[in-house]
mmCIF file of C-alpha atoms in Angstrom:
data_model
loop_
_atom_site.group_PDB
_atom_site.id
_atom_site.type_symbol
_atom_site.label_atom_id
_atom_site.label_comp_id
_atom_site.label_asym_id
_atom_site.label_seq_id
_atom_site.Cartn_x
_atom_site.Cartn_y
_atom_site.Cartn_z
ATOM 1 C CA MET W 1 -0.035 0.061 0.016
ATOM 2 C CA ALA W 2 1.400 3.368 -0.958
ATOM 3 C CA LEU W 3 2.394 5.710 1.850
ATOM 4 C CA LEU W 4 -0.259 8.353 1.070
ATOM 5 C CA GLU W 5 -2.989 5.779 1.304
ATOM 6 C CA GLN W 6 -1.604 4.621 4.654
ATOM 7 C CA TRP W 7 -1.403 8.198 5.862
ATOM 8 C CA ARG W 8 -5.033 9.012 4.927
ATOM 9 C CA LYS W 9 -6.174 5.866 6.645
ATOM 10 C CA ILE W 10 -4.633 6.898 9.887
ATOM 11 C CA ALA W 11 -5.217 10.663 9.677
ATOM 12 C CA TYR W 12 -8.899 10.548 8.562
ATOM 13 C CA ASP W 13 -10.095 7.494 10.378
ATOM 14 C CA GLN W 14 -13.789 7.927 11.097
ATOM 15 C CA GLN W 15 -13.775 5.034 13.585
ATOM 16 C CA ALA W 16 -10.765 6.344 15.671
ATOM 17 C CA ASP W 17 -11.292 7.601 19.078
ATOM 18 C CA LYS W 18 -11.856 11.368 18.837
ATOM 19 C CA ASN W 19 -9.430 12.260 21.583
ATOM 20 C CA LYS W 20 -6.706 9.920 20.070
ATOM 21 C CA LEU W 21 -7.255 11.645 16.688
ATOM 22 C CA GLN W 22 -7.125 15.139 18.251
ATOM 23 C CA ARG W 23 -3.691 14.321 19.819
ATOM 24 C CA PHE W 24 -2.461 12.892 16.560
ATOM 25 C CA TRP W 25 -3.255 16.097 14.750
ATOM 26 C CA ALA W 26 -1.809 18.293 17.574
ATOM 27 C CA VAL W 27 1.473 16.436 17.271
ATOM 28 C CA TYR W 28 1.381 16.602 13.398
ATOM 29 C CA PHE W 29 0.731 20.422 13.369
ATOM 30 C CA GLU W 30 3.575 21.013 15.726
ATOM 31 C CA SER W 31 5.865 18.951 13.459
ATOM 32 C CA GLU W 32 4.538 20.701 10.445
ATOM 33 C CA LYS W 33 5.262 24.132 12.073
ATOM 34 C CA GLN W 34 8.887 23.155 12.778
ATOM 35 C CA ILE W 35 9.468 21.903 9.279
ATOM 36 C CA TYR W 36 8.167 25.112 7.615
ATOM 37 C CA ALA W 37 10.094 27.232 10.056
ATOM 38 C CA ARG W 38 13.320 25.492 8.867
ATOM 39 C CA LEU W 39 12.304 25.623 5.226
ATOM 40 C CA LEU W 40 11.465 29.386 5.460
ATOM 41 C CA LYS W 41 14.854 30.243 6.813
ATOM 42 C CA ASN W 42 16.281 29.441 3.312
ATOM 43 C CA PRO W 43 13.278 29.700 1.041
ATOM 44 C CA ASP W 44 15.269 29.496 -2.212
ATOM 45 C CA GLU W 45 16.963 26.314 -1.298
ATOM 46 C CA VAL W 46 15.278 23.297 -2.995
ATOM 47 C CA VAL W 47 15.560 20.480 -0.390
ATOM 48 C CA ARG W 48 15.716 17.017 -2.061
ATOM 49 C CA GLY W 49 15.948 13.476 -0.765
ATOM 50 C CA THR W 50 13.988 10.268 -0.385
ATOM 51 C CA VAL W 51 10.924 10.358 1.863
ATOM 52 C CA LYS W 52 12.821 8.433 4.541
ATOM 53 C CA GLU W 53 15.840 10.712 4.257
ATOM 54 C CA LEU W 54 13.688 13.819 4.707
ATOM 55 C CA ALA W 55 11.873 12.218 7.600
ATOM 56 C CA ASP W 56 15.214 11.535 9.314
ATOM 57 C CA LYS W 57 16.507 15.052 8.433
ATOM 58 C CA TYR W 58 13.442 16.687 10.182
ATOM 59 C CA GLU W 59 13.344 14.078 12.952
ATOM 60 C CA ILE W 60 9.788 12.866 12.261
ATOM 61 C CA SER W 61 8.231 9.581 11.223
ATOM 62 C CA VAL W 62 7.823 8.513 7.563
ATOM 63 C CA MET W 63 4.074 8.833 8.033
ATOM 64 C CA THR W 64 4.387 12.376 9.356
ATOM 65 C CA MET W 65 6.577 13.231 6.463
ATOM 66 C CA THR W 66 4.005 11.682 4.076
ATOM 67 C CA GLY W 67 1.308 13.980 5.535
ATOM 68 C CA PHE W 68 3.648 16.991 5.127
ATOM 69 C CA LEU W 69 4.317 16.104 1.575
ATOM 70 C CA ASP W 70 0.565 15.755 0.936
ATOM 71 C CA GLY W 71 0.034 19.161 2.411
ATOM 72 C CA ILE W 72 2.835 21.023 0.653
ATOM 73 C CA ASN W 73 2.407 19.375 -2.841
ATOM 74 C CA ASP W 74 0.040 21.970 -4.201
ATOM 75 C CA SER W 75 2.486 24.756 -3.383
ATOM 76 C CA LEU W 76 5.539 23.075 -4.984
ATOM 77 C CA ILE W 77 7.064 24.322 -8.243
ATOM 78 C CA ALA W 78 7.424 20.715 -9.436
ATOM 79 C CA PRO W 79 4.862 18.424 -7.605
ATOM 80 C CA ASN W 80 5.952 15.200 -6.160
ATOM 81 C CA PRO W 81 4.302 11.843 -7.245
ATOM 82 C CA ILE W 82 2.647 11.530 -3.954
ATOM 83 C CA GLU W 83 0.018 8.989 -4.977
ATOM 84 C CA GLU W 84 2.552 6.229 -5.574
ATOM 85 C CA MET W 85 5.261 7.476 -3.107
ATOM 86 C CA GLU W 86 7.155 4.956 -1.012
ATOM 87 C CA GLU W 87 9.967 5.432 1.404
ATOM 88 C CA ASP W 88 12.741 5.371 -1.228
ATOM 89 C CA THR W 89 10.954 7.829 -3.549
ATOM 90 C CA VAL W 90 13.044 10.919 -4.197
ATOM 91 C CA VAL W 91 10.959 14.089 -3.510
ATOM 92 C CA ASN W 92 11.647 17.813 -3.381
ATOM 93 C CA LEU W 93 10.470 20.719 -1.409
ATOM 94 C CA GLY W 94 10.996 23.519 -3.924
ATOM 95 C CA PHE W 95 8.044 25.766 -3.190
ATOM 96 C CA ASP W 96 6.533 28.852 -4.748
ATOM 97 C CA LYS W 97 6.711 31.337 -1.796
ATOM 98 C CA GLU W 98 3.522 33.282 -2.790
ATOM 99 C CA LEU W 99 1.545 30.289 -3.543
ATOM 100 C CA LEU W 100 2.605 28.562 -0.344
ATOM 101 C CA TYR W 101 1.634 31.643 1.718
ATOM 102 C CA LYS W 102 -1.806 31.880 -0.072
ATOM 103 C CA ASN W 103 -2.378 28.036 0.475
ATOM 104 C CA MET W 104 -1.636 28.457 4.157
ATOM 105 C CA VAL W 105 -4.274 31.180 4.308
ATOM 106 C CA ALA W 106 -6.700 29.131 2.417
ATOM 107 C CA ALA W 107 -6.287 26.301 4.809
ATOM 108 C CA ASP W 108 -6.815 28.722 7.743
ATOM 109 C CA ALA W 109 -3.495 27.588 9.089
ATOM 110 C CA ASP W 110 -2.696 30.710 11.151
ATOM 111 C CA TRP W 111 0.087 28.927 12.924
ATOM 112 C CA LEU W 112 1.898 28.659 9.588
ATOM 113 C CA TYR W 113 1.123 31.880 7.699
ATOM 114 C CA ASN W 114 1.923 33.842 10.951
ATOM 115 C CA LEU W 115 5.385 32.177 11.326
ATOM 116 C CA GLU W 116 8.034 34.866 12.032
ATOM 117 C CA GLU W 117 10.178 33.485 9.208
ATOM 118 C CA TRP W 118 7.769 34.992 6.765
ATOM 119 C CA ASN W 119 8.926 38.472 7.917
ATOM 120 C CA ASP W 120 12.325 38.006 6.079
ATOM 121 C CA ILE W 121 10.575 36.824 2.899
ATOM 122 C CA PHE W 122 7.596 39.356 2.517
ATOM 123 C CA ASP W 123 7.161 42.722 4.092
ATOM 124 C CA GLU W 124 3.980 43.271 6.174
ATOM 125 C CA ASN W 125 2.201 45.027 3.278
ATOM 126 C CA THR W 126 3.012 42.185 0.898
ATOM 127 C CA ARG W 127 1.739 39.575 3.368
ATOM 128 C CA LYS W 128 -1.487 41.598 3.914
ATOM 129 C CA GLU W 129 -2.042 41.850 0.144
ATOM 130 C CA LEU W 130 -1.440 38.173 -0.379
ATOM 131 C CA TYR W 131 -3.809 37.402 2.465
ATOM 132 C CA LYS W 132 -6.553 39.712 0.953
ATOM 133 C CA GLU W 133 -5.917 38.308 -2.523
ATOM 134 C CA GLN W 134 -6.551 34.736 -1.264
ATOM 135 C CA LYS W 135 -9.595 35.613 0.734
ATOM 136 C CA ARG W 136 -11.061 37.545 -2.306
ATOM 137 C CA SER W 137 -10.503 34.578 -4.531
ATOM 138 C CA THR W 138 -12.770 32.387 -2.480
ATOM 139 C CA THR W 139 -15.544 34.968 -1.907
ATOM 140 C CA VAL W 140 -18.770 34.193 -3.783
ATOM 141 C CA VAL W 141 -20.354 37.267 -5.307
ATOM 142 C CA LYS W 142 -23.925 36.691 -6.103
ATOM 143 C CA GLY W 143 -25.398 38.286 -9.225
ATOM 144 C CA THR W 144 -28.383 40.643 -9.053
ATOM 145 C CA LYS W 145 -31.663 38.807 -8.732
ATOM 146 C CA VAL W 146 -33.834 38.869 -11.906
ATOM 147 C CA TYR W 147 -37.517 39.275 -11.030
ATOM 148 C CA ALA W 148 -40.396 38.135 -13.227
ATOM 149 C CA ASN W 149 -41.187 41.705 -14.630
ATOM 150 C CA ASP W 150 -37.507 42.651 -15.235
ATOM 151 C CA PRO W 151 -36.206 42.728 -18.738
ATOM 152 C CA CYS W 152 -34.780 39.302 -19.584
ATOM 153 C CA PRO W 153 -30.961 39.214 -19.164
ATOM 154 C CA CYS W 154 -30.622 37.409 -22.492
ATOM 155 C CA GLY W 155 -31.249 40.712 -24.280
ATOM 156 C CA SER W 156 -34.417 39.655 -26.138
ATOM 157 C CA GLY W 157 -36.287 42.806 -24.875
ATOM 158 C CA LYS W 158 -39.057 40.628 -23.324
ATOM 159 C CA LYS W 159 -39.904 40.361 -19.741
ATOM 160 C CA TYR W 160 -38.055 37.595 -17.988
ATOM 161 C CA LYS W 161 -41.339 35.736 -17.239
ATOM 162 C CA LYS W 162 -42.183 35.634 -20.903
ATOM 163 C CA CYS W 163 -38.736 34.632 -21.983
ATOM 164 C CA CYS W 164 -36.056 32.560 -20.094
ATOM 165 C CA GLY W 165 -38.070 32.650 -16.866
ATOM 166 C CA ARG W 166 -40.922 30.744 -18.335
ATOM 167 C CA ASN W 167 -41.565 27.157 -16.959
ATOM 168 C CA GLN W 168 -40.958 24.779 -19.700
#
């Protein structure tokens, strides 16, 4: 069974004891925070290695590294083959800084996008702008409501109820 499948079985186990799962995620989030703090100290360095080597480097389990790789994959310049990844699969952690920051915001991971290491990468105004940009991109803007006696938006000149709003 591929590592990612094993990770998801553990991390998203619906039958698991809620307290045990909560402790599992608390430990994971702390490990994740430590890895990101180290990566952000040298944001232009592309860290490479096998899944096992990176787990050893960051002093975490292979399963925790698998979860980390799953989380960062959408922010990488060259995504890793996470679906079929095994311990000896060579992976990279070369991330797009803006995309990583926005993805952290999208995940509501304030413990990550508020890491002090970001201060050396983006100034406060840039971080605020990236934050706003991400939040705006997920805001749903509803169009104006068309009522029965309004002109039809298709441009026919008829009332909406006599054109596109007619029950067919």
